[in-house]
mmCIF file of C-alpha atoms in Angstrom:
data_model
loop_
_atom_site.group_PDB
_atom_site.id
_atom_site.type_symbol
_atom_site.label_atom_id
_atom_site.label_comp_id
_atom_site.label_asym_id
_atom_site.label_seq_id
_atom_site.Cartn_x
_atom_site.Cartn_y
_atom_site.Cartn_z
ATOM 1 C CA MET B 1 -14.949 5.366 14.255
ATOM 2 C CA GLY B 2 -17.787 3.582 12.551
ATOM 3 C CA VAL B 3 -17.622 1.239 9.474
ATOM 4 C CA GLU B 4 -19.506 1.750 6.384
ATOM 5 C CA ILE B 5 -20.588 -1.224 4.117
ATOM 6 C CA GLU B 6 -22.148 -0.062 1.240
ATOM 7 C CA ARG B 7 -23.037 -1.768 -2.553
ATOM 8 C CA LYS B 8 -24.183 0.242 -5.299
ATOM 9 C CA PHE B 9 -25.803 -0.270 -8.242
ATOM 10 C CA LEU B 10 -27.094 1.300 -11.939
ATOM 11 C CA LEU B 11 -30.854 1.464 -11.903
ATOM 12 C CA ALA B 12 -32.872 -0.062 -14.338
ATOM 13 C CA GLY B 13 -36.292 1.905 -15.576
ATOM 14 C CA GLU B 14 -38.089 4.409 -13.456
ATOM 15 C CA ALA B 15 -40.250 2.345 -10.968
ATOM 16 C CA TRP B 16 -38.057 4.303 -8.371
ATOM 17 C CA ARG B 17 -39.027 7.391 -9.360
ATOM 18 C CA THR B 18 -42.759 6.831 -6.883
ATOM 19 C CA LEU B 19 -41.562 5.082 -4.121
ATOM 20 C CA GLY B 20 -39.983 7.705 -2.376
ATOM 21 C CA GLU B 21 -39.605 11.756 -1.364
ATOM 22 C CA PRO B 22 -36.712 13.463 -3.059
ATOM 23 C CA VAL B 23 -35.032 15.100 -0.872
ATOM 24 C CA LEU B 24 -32.026 17.717 -1.643
ATOM 25 C CA LEU B 25 -28.403 16.972 -0.903
ATOM 26 C CA ARG B 26 -25.494 19.730 -0.844
ATOM 27 C CA GLN B 27 -21.994 18.209 -0.609
ATOM 28 C CA GLY B 28 -18.554 18.752 -0.889
ATOM 29 C CA TYR B 29 -14.936 18.004 -0.423
ATOM 30 C CA LEU B 30 -12.154 19.628 1.456
ATOM 31 C CA SER B 31 -10.252 16.464 0.269
ATOM 32 C CA THR B 32 -11.167 13.583 -1.972
ATOM 33 C CA ASP B 33 -7.434 12.086 -1.404
ATOM 34 C CA PRO B 34 -9.450 8.154 -1.726
ATOM 35 C CA ASP B 35 -7.332 7.419 1.586
ATOM 36 C CA ARG B 36 -9.192 10.841 3.426
ATOM 37 C CA THR B 37 -11.835 11.776 2.171
ATOM 38 C CA VAL B 38 -13.363 14.961 3.877
ATOM 39 C CA ARG B 39 -16.934 15.950 3.065
ATOM 40 C CA VAL B 40 -19.483 18.391 3.668
ATOM 41 C CA ARG B 41 -23.490 17.836 3.481
ATOM 42 C CA ILE B 42 -26.077 19.191 3.743
ATOM 43 C CA GLU B 43 -29.625 17.838 4.256
ATOM 44 C CA GLY B 44 -32.872 19.472 4.921
ATOM 45 C CA GLU B 45 -31.633 21.719 8.368
ATOM 46 C CA GLY B 46 -28.827 19.083 9.654
ATOM 47 C CA ALA B 47 -25.285 19.731 8.467
ATOM 48 C CA THR B 48 -22.152 17.123 8.710
ATOM 49 C CA LEU B 49 -18.795 16.580 8.198
ATOM 50 C CA THR B 50 -17.935 13.145 7.548
ATOM 51 C CA ILE B 51 -14.494 11.636 7.209
ATOM 52 C CA LYS B 52 -13.960 8.412 5.575
ATOM 53 C CA GLY B 53 -10.608 6.325 5.524
ATOM 54 C CA ARG B 54 -9.970 4.334 1.935
ATOM 55 C CA SER B 55 -11.994 1.307 0.377
ATOM 56 C CA GLU B 56 -11.284 -2.422 1.394
ATOM 57 C CA GLY B 57 -13.989 -4.114 -1.151
ATOM 58 C CA ALA B 58 -17.442 -2.671 -0.032
ATOM 59 C CA THR B 59 -15.808 -1.097 3.179
ATOM 60 C CA ARG B 60 -14.421 1.766 4.903
ATOM 61 C CA GLY B 61 -13.826 3.697 7.913
ATOM 62 C CA GLU B 62 -16.213 6.693 8.768
ATOM 63 C CA TRP B 63 -16.289 9.102 11.488
ATOM 64 C CA GLU B 64 -19.036 11.206 10.926
ATOM 65 C CA TYR B 65 -19.856 14.892 13.146
ATOM 66 C CA PRO B 66 -22.581 17.546 13.025
ATOM 67 C CA ILE B 67 -21.721 21.092 12.053
ATOM 68 C CA PRO B 68 -24.045 24.006 12.689
ATOM 69 C CA LEU B 69 -25.686 24.816 9.424
ATOM 70 C CA ALA B 70 -24.370 28.098 8.676
ATOM 71 C CA ASP B 71 -20.749 26.798 8.746
ATOM 72 C CA ALA B 72 -21.541 23.998 6.155
ATOM 73 C CA GLY B 73 -22.965 26.889 4.124
ATOM 74 C CA GLU B 74 -19.584 28.534 4.215
ATOM 75 C CA LEU B 75 -17.480 25.748 3.593
ATOM 76 C CA LEU B 76 -19.672 24.832 0.775
ATOM 77 C CA ASP B 77 -19.262 27.789 -0.763
ATOM 78 C CA ARG B 78 -16.262 29.155 0.151
ATOM 79 C CA LEU B 79 -13.853 26.680 0.921
ATOM 80 C CA CYS B 80 -14.686 23.430 -1.033
ATOM 81 C CA GLN B 81 -13.149 22.276 -4.626
ATOM 82 C CA GLN B 82 -16.076 23.616 -7.280
ATOM 83 C CA PRO B 83 -18.779 22.779 -8.135
ATOM 84 C CA ILE B 84 -20.157 20.795 -5.557
ATOM 85 C CA ILE B 85 -22.662 18.306 -5.694
ATOM 86 C CA GLU B 86 -26.196 18.192 -5.800
ATOM 87 C CA LYS B 87 -28.326 15.697 -6.103
ATOM 88 C CA TYR B 88 -31.639 14.228 -5.191
ATOM 89 C CA ARG B 89 -31.991 11.495 -2.482
ATOM 90 C CA ARG B 90 -34.603 9.090 -2.378
ATOM 91 C CA ARG B 91 -34.891 6.601 0.460
ATOM 92 C CA ILE B 92 -36.789 3.661 -0.382
ATOM 93 C CA PRO B 93 -37.749 0.660 2.155
ATOM 94 C CA PHE B 94 -37.831 -2.809 0.007
ATOM 95 C CA ALA B 95 -37.534 -6.524 2.158
ATOM 96 C CA GLY B 96 -35.901 -5.127 5.254
ATOM 97 C CA ASN B 97 -33.499 -2.764 3.996
ATOM 98 C CA VAL B 98 -33.405 0.859 2.899
ATOM 99 C CA TRP B 99 -31.959 1.329 -0.441
ATOM 100 C CA GLU B 100 -31.033 5.245 -1.377
ATOM 101 C CA VAL B 101 -31.316 5.931 -4.771
ATOM 102 C CA ASP B 102 -29.523 9.439 -5.559
ATOM 103 C CA GLU B 103 -30.300 10.942 -8.891
ATOM 104 C CA PHE B 104 -27.819 13.908 -9.411
ATOM 105 C CA LEU B 105 -28.032 17.430 -10.808
ATOM 106 C CA GLY B 106 -25.596 20.170 -12.238
ATOM 107 C CA ALA B 107 -22.476 18.684 -14.083
ATOM 108 C CA ASN B 108 -23.458 15.573 -12.854
ATOM 109 C CA ALA B 109 -27.134 15.429 -14.211
ATOM 110 C CA GLY B 110 -28.414 11.995 -15.809
ATOM 111 C CA LEU B 111 -26.449 9.915 -13.374
ATOM 112 C CA MET B 112 -28.720 8.015 -10.758
ATOM 113 C CA PHE B 113 -27.664 4.933 -8.492
ATOM 114 C CA ALA B 114 -28.705 3.397 -5.596
ATOM 115 C CA GLU B 115 -26.620 1.925 -2.627
ATOM 116 C CA ILE B 116 -27.598 -0.367 0.232
ATOM 117 C CA GLU B 117 -25.987 0.062 3.434
ATOM 118 C CA LEU B 118 -24.745 -3.526 4.813
ATOM 119 C CA ALA B 119 -23.934 -4.791 8.159
ATOM 120 C CA SER B 120 -21.113 -7.179 6.882
ATOM 121 C CA GLU B 121 -19.674 -7.630 3.183
ATOM 122 C CA ASP B 122 -21.134 -10.857 3.095
ATOM 123 C CA GLN B 123 -24.928 -10.190 4.333
ATOM 124 C CA ALA B 124 -27.580 -11.811 2.073
ATOM 125 C CA PHE B 125 -30.225 -8.869 0.117
ATOM 126 C CA ASP B 126 -33.092 -8.887 -2.088
ATOM 127 C CA LYS B 127 -33.275 -6.544 -4.770
ATOM 128 C CA PRO B 128 -36.192 -4.734 -6.199
ATOM 129 C CA ASP B 129 -36.337 -5.260 -9.998
ATOM 130 C CA TRP B 130 -35.446 -1.693 -11.097
ATOM 131 C CA ILE B 131 -32.114 -2.551 -9.878
ATOM 132 C CA GLY B 132 -29.326 -3.216 -12.311
ATOM 133 C CA GLU B 133 -25.839 -3.566 -12.873
ATOM 134 C CA GLU B 134 -23.614 -3.657 -9.590
ATOM 135 C CA VAL B 135 -20.655 -0.404 -9.722
ATOM 136 C CA THR B 136 -19.647 -0.492 -5.803
ATOM 137 C CA HIS B 137 -15.616 -1.104 -7.600
ATOM 138 C CA ASP B 138 -16.023 1.393 -9.551
ATOM 139 C CA ARG B 139 -13.932 4.127 -8.447
ATOM 140 C CA ARG B 140 -16.028 6.979 -11.049
ATOM 141 C CA TYR B 141 -19.262 6.578 -9.337
ATOM 142 C CA PHE B 142 -17.429 7.353 -6.077
ATOM 143 C CA ASN B 143 -19.036 10.657 -5.235
ATOM 144 C CA SER B 144 -15.493 12.486 -4.484
ATOM 145 C CA SER B 145 -14.594 10.959 -8.156
ATOM 146 C CA LEU B 146 -17.874 12.966 -9.547
ATOM 147 C CA ILE B 147 -16.098 16.507 -8.057
ATOM 148 C CA ARG B 148 -12.743 15.459 -10.868
ATOM 149 C CA LEU B 149 -14.358 13.865 -13.213
ATOM 150 C CA PRO B 150 -18.330 14.677 -13.860
ATOM 151 C CA PHE B 151 -20.225 12.515 -15.502
ATOM 152 C CA SER B 152 -21.588 14.918 -18.491
ATOM 153 C CA GLN B 153 -17.346 14.087 -19.081
ATOM 154 C CA TRP B 154 -17.350 10.277 -19.190
ATOM 155 C CA MET Q 1 -16.520 31.121 10.906
ATOM 156 C CA GLY Q 2 -13.606 32.533 12.435
ATOM 157 C CA VAL Q 3 -10.673 34.265 11.531
ATOM 158 C CA GLU Q 4 -7.081 33.752 12.580
ATOM 159 C CA ILE Q 5 -4.816 36.490 12.374
ATOM 160 C CA GLU Q 6 -1.279 35.454 13.295
ATOM 161 C CA ARG Q 7 2.134 36.753 12.968
ATOM 162 C CA LYS Q 8 5.012 34.182 13.195
ATOM 163 C CA PHE Q 9 8.733 34.692 14.087
ATOM 164 C CA LEU Q 10 12.157 32.605 14.749
ATOM 165 C CA LEU Q 11 13.427 32.713 18.285
ATOM 166 C CA ALA Q 12 16.698 34.721 19.207
ATOM 167 C CA GLY Q 13 18.356 32.781 22.171
ATOM 168 C CA GLU Q 14 16.808 30.536 25.173
ATOM 169 C CA ALA Q 15 15.181 32.567 27.677
ATOM 170 C CA TRP Q 16 12.058 31.605 26.044
ATOM 171 C CA ARG Q 17 12.651 27.505 27.584
ATOM 172 C CA THR Q 18 12.146 28.911 31.232
ATOM 173 C CA LEU Q 19 9.125 30.991 30.652
ATOM 174 C CA GLY Q 20 6.264 28.253 30.076
ATOM 175 C CA GLU Q 21 4.991 25.270 30.872
ATOM 176 C CA PRO Q 22 5.985 22.958 27.660
ATOM 177 C CA VAL Q 23 2.716 20.831 26.806
ATOM 178 C CA LEU Q 24 2.962 18.514 23.996
ATOM 179 C CA LEU Q 25 0.731 18.664 20.491
ATOM 180 C CA ARG Q 26 0.410 16.169 18.167
ATOM 181 C CA GLN Q 27 -1.359 16.907 15.446
ATOM 182 C CA GLY Q 28 -1.458 15.711 11.698
ATOM 183 C CA TYR Q 29 -3.288 16.598 8.397
ATOM 184 C CA LEU Q 30 -6.554 15.211 6.587
ATOM 185 C CA SER Q 31 -6.026 17.385 3.437
ATOM 186 C CA THR Q 32 -2.538 20.327 3.111
ATOM 187 C CA ASP Q 33 -4.720 21.938 0.316
ATOM 188 C CA PRO Q 34 -3.953 25.543 1.300
ATOM 189 C CA ASP Q 35 -7.400 26.514 -0.228
ATOM 190 C CA ARG Q 36 -8.289 24.157 2.743
ATOM 191 C CA THR Q 37 -6.148 22.433 5.251
ATOM 192 C CA VAL Q 38 -7.912 20.021 7.501
ATOM 193 C CA ARG Q 39 -6.100 18.978 10.839
ATOM 194 C CA VAL Q 40 -6.644 17.171 13.346
ATOM 195 C CA ARG Q 41 -4.963 17.487 16.833
ATOM 196 C CA ILE Q 42 -4.495 16.373 20.206
ATOM 197 C CA GLU Q 43 -3.753 18.637 23.138
ATOM 198 C CA GLY Q 44 -3.385 16.980 26.892
ATOM 199 C CA GLU Q 45 -7.336 15.350 26.587
ATOM 200 C CA GLY Q 46 -8.670 17.440 24.378
ATOM 201 C CA ALA Q 47 -8.921 17.103 20.355
ATOM 202 C CA THR Q 48 -10.166 19.519 17.965
ATOM 203 C CA LEU Q 49 -10.736 18.738 13.983
ATOM 204 C CA THR Q 50 -9.749 22.252 12.169
ATOM 205 C CA ILE Q 51 -10.358 23.645 8.611
ATOM 206 C CA LYS Q 52 -8.591 26.837 7.867
ATOM 207 C CA GLY Q 53 -8.651 28.415 4.321
ATOM 208 C CA ARG Q 54 -5.985 29.938 1.794
ATOM 209 C CA SER Q 55 -3.841 32.460 4.139
ATOM 210 C CA GLU Q 56 -4.586 36.460 2.687
ATOM 211 C CA GLY Q 57 -1.278 38.342 4.430
ATOM 212 C CA ALA Q 58 -1.889 37.243 8.049
ATOM 213 C CA THR Q 59 -5.272 36.155 7.784
ATOM 214 C CA ARG Q 60 -7.269 32.557 7.389
ATOM 215 C CA GLY Q 61 -10.551 31.895 7.907
ATOM 216 C CA GLU Q 62 -11.160 29.000 10.310
ATOM 217 C CA TRP Q 63 -13.693 26.527 11.345
ATOM 218 C CA GLU Q 64 -12.683 24.553 14.408
ATOM 219 C CA TYR Q 65 -14.536 21.596 16.341
ATOM 220 C CA PRO Q 66 -14.245 19.185 19.472
ATOM 221 C CA ILE Q 67 -14.337 15.671 18.672
ATOM 222 C CA PRO Q 68 -13.613 12.185 20.938
ATOM 223 C CA LEU Q 69 -10.306 11.869 22.056
ATOM 224 C CA ALA Q 70 -10.322 8.149 20.709
ATOM 225 C CA ASP Q 71 -11.968 9.868 17.164
ATOM 226 C CA ALA Q 72 -8.566 11.821 17.342
ATOM 227 C CA GLY Q 73 -5.789 9.357 17.763
ATOM 228 C CA GLU Q 74 -7.368 6.492 14.872
ATOM 229 C CA LEU Q 75 -7.614 9.614 12.765
ATOM 230 C CA LEU Q 76 -3.991 10.538 13.470
ATOM 231 C CA ASP Q 77 -2.909 7.111 13.274
ATOM 232 C CA ARG Q 78 -5.015 5.967 10.604
ATOM 233 C CA LEU Q 79 -5.716 8.481 8.216
ATOM 234 C CA CYS Q 80 -3.515 11.292 8.376
ATOM 235 C CA GLN Q 81 -0.474 11.869 5.897
ATOM 236 C CA GLN Q 82 2.490 10.520 7.918
ATOM 237 C CA PRO Q 83 4.835 11.573 9.389
ATOM 238 C CA ILE Q 84 1.975 13.539 12.052
ATOM 239 C CA ILE Q 85 3.972 16.682 13.968
ATOM 240 C CA GLU Q 86 5.149 16.082 17.537
ATOM 241 C CA LYS Q 87 5.517 19.471 19.062
ATOM 242 C CA TYR Q 88 6.187 21.339 22.270
ATOM 243 C CA ARG Q 89 4.075 24.487 22.868
ATOM 244 C CA ARG Q 90 4.739 26.797 25.325
ATOM 245 C CA ARG Q 91 2.024 29.594 26.045
ATOM 246 C CA ILE Q 92 3.721 32.388 27.606
ATOM 247 C CA PRO Q 93 2.081 35.709 28.558
ATOM 248 C CA PHE Q 94 4.061 38.965 27.657
ATOM 249 C CA ALA Q 95 3.013 43.003 27.661
ATOM 250 C CA GLY Q 96 -0.745 41.720 27.611
ATOM 251 C CA ASN Q 97 -0.496 39.158 24.717
ATOM 252 C CA VAL Q 98 -0.067 35.508 24.652
ATOM 253 C CA TRP Q 99 3.353 34.337 22.601
ATOM 254 C CA GLU Q 100 2.800 30.512 21.593
ATOM 255 C CA VAL Q 101 6.338 29.015 21.614
ATOM 256 C CA ASP Q 102 6.602 25.397 19.444
ATOM 257 C CA GLU Q 103 9.463 23.229 19.512
ATOM 258 C CA PHE Q 104 9.444 20.635 16.780
ATOM 259 C CA LEU Q 105 9.779 17.124 17.368
ATOM 260 C CA GLY Q 106 10.550 14.121 14.819
ATOM 261 C CA ALA Q 107 11.332 15.053 11.320
ATOM 262 C CA ASN Q 108 11.242 18.446 12.444
ATOM 263 C CA ALA Q 109 13.692 18.640 15.224
ATOM 264 C CA GLY Q 110 15.654 21.439 15.705
ATOM 265 C CA LEU Q 111 12.713 23.965 14.861
ATOM 266 C CA MET Q 112 11.449 26.344 16.904
ATOM 267 C CA PHE Q 113 9.193 29.478 15.860
ATOM 268 C CA ALA Q 114 7.100 31.588 18.175
ATOM 269 C CA GLU Q 115 3.349 33.042 17.056
ATOM 270 C CA ILE Q 116 0.932 35.816 18.228
ATOM 271 C CA GLU Q 117 -2.739 36.010 17.480
ATOM 272 C CA LEU Q 118 -3.630 39.349 16.704
ATOM 273 C CA ALA Q 119 -7.727 41.012 16.424
ATOM 274 C CA SER Q 120 -6.364 42.949 13.138
ATOM 275 C CA GLU Q 121 -3.181 42.943 10.911
ATOM 276 C CA ASP Q 122 -1.909 46.433 12.072
ATOM 277 C CA GLN Q 123 -2.751 45.620 15.655
ATOM 278 C CA ALA Q 124 0.813 46.939 17.363
ATOM 279 C CA PHE Q 125 2.403 44.884 19.966
ATOM 280 C CA ASP Q 126 5.454 44.424 21.617
ATOM 281 C CA LYS Q 127 7.623 41.837 21.324
ATOM 282 C CA PRO Q 128 10.123 40.269 23.790
ATOM 283 C CA ASP Q 129 14.020 40.181 23.149
ATOM 284 C CA TRP Q 130 13.804 35.961 22.636
ATOM 285 C CA ILE Q 131 11.980 37.252 19.549
ATOM 286 C CA GLY Q 132 14.015 37.059 15.867
ATOM 287 C CA GLU Q 133 13.325 37.425 12.736
ATOM 288 C CA GLU Q 134 9.626 37.488 11.339
ATOM 289 C CA VAL Q 135 8.658 34.677 8.689
ATOM 290 C CA THR Q 136 4.630 34.767 8.637
ATOM 291 C CA HIS Q 137 4.799 35.076 4.817
ATOM 292 C CA ASP Q 138 7.404 31.677 4.531
ATOM 293 C CA ARG Q 139 5.138 29.072 3.731
ATOM 294 C CA ARG Q 140 7.795 26.334 4.547
ATOM 295 C CA TYR Q 141 6.869 27.305 8.041
ATOM 296 C CA PHE Q 142 3.153 26.466 7.707
ATOM 297 C CA ASN Q 143 2.966 23.385 9.871
ATOM 298 C CA SER Q 144 0.992 21.869 6.706
ATOM 299 C CA SER Q 145 4.260 22.084 4.937
ATOM 300 C CA LEU Q 146 6.752 20.509 7.250
ATOM 301 C CA ILE Q 147 4.542 17.104 6.466
ATOM 302 C CA ARG Q 148 5.766 17.029 3.052
ATOM 303 C CA LEU Q 149 8.914 19.228 3.507
ATOM 304 C CA PRO Q 150 9.985 18.588 7.271
ATOM 305 C CA PHE Q 151 12.933 20.837 8.363
ATOM 306 C CA SER Q 152 15.443 17.862 8.437
ATOM 307 C CA GLN Q 153 15.289 18.133 4.819
ATOM 308 C CA TRP Q 154 15.590 22.116 4.047
#
């Protein structure tokens, strides 16, 4: 098991748009149960199956396996809850960390946020000035929640 | 994607007990949604993650991946819906096919059935005389159903 410790923030302004190359991510869920989410993701030519446990604070257990790209396409199209999530992700290095900035498409168009992965819950880090309010603990922003209640329906 | 075509039968008598070596299977579910079940299974020193789609007749789409034994143990103990399923499986060759005979433990103790995997829905096959009534289409016998409504509560 890996452990994912992640904090999530809204964005302030548009400066982040010029700072990283957008990569398309397509992801769907075989389970959106918060105790045991199962995600299928395609990013470029790679695909993964990722299992996550319940969040405790900013921490979640995580198990991830590479799967064949063709399998991931079948799972996204045929088995995952619809609609799947599509988003552009930019990876932006800042002050020794990497920020992942996600810009959503489809039913979640208009939604954008940034995440930073940490080694411990109390790890200090500097924020770029395009980082806004923290939403780590707001479940609406979970990708698995965005399937059931997309941003367009908030 | 693989396709699983399987027919399921109750047992008649006890003759099957002497015909195969019982192997303990421990399995649990990350999703019991009939449209997208996700199963974790440990059999001996091997472990798999298996995704199955909705049944159409005796046929289901199936995607299976080997995972590390330690991961499977963590997933079964910490993430899967409880209680997990434990059963002894015997593999019994008969007339060119292999019958899998499952004898359940725990909350499903007393439940036993046999399955045969086929290449097509209309494939003919001979049945040993310890095979009883067919229950292929009875969802109560799905392993994923036995988590929610174990045999002891029927």
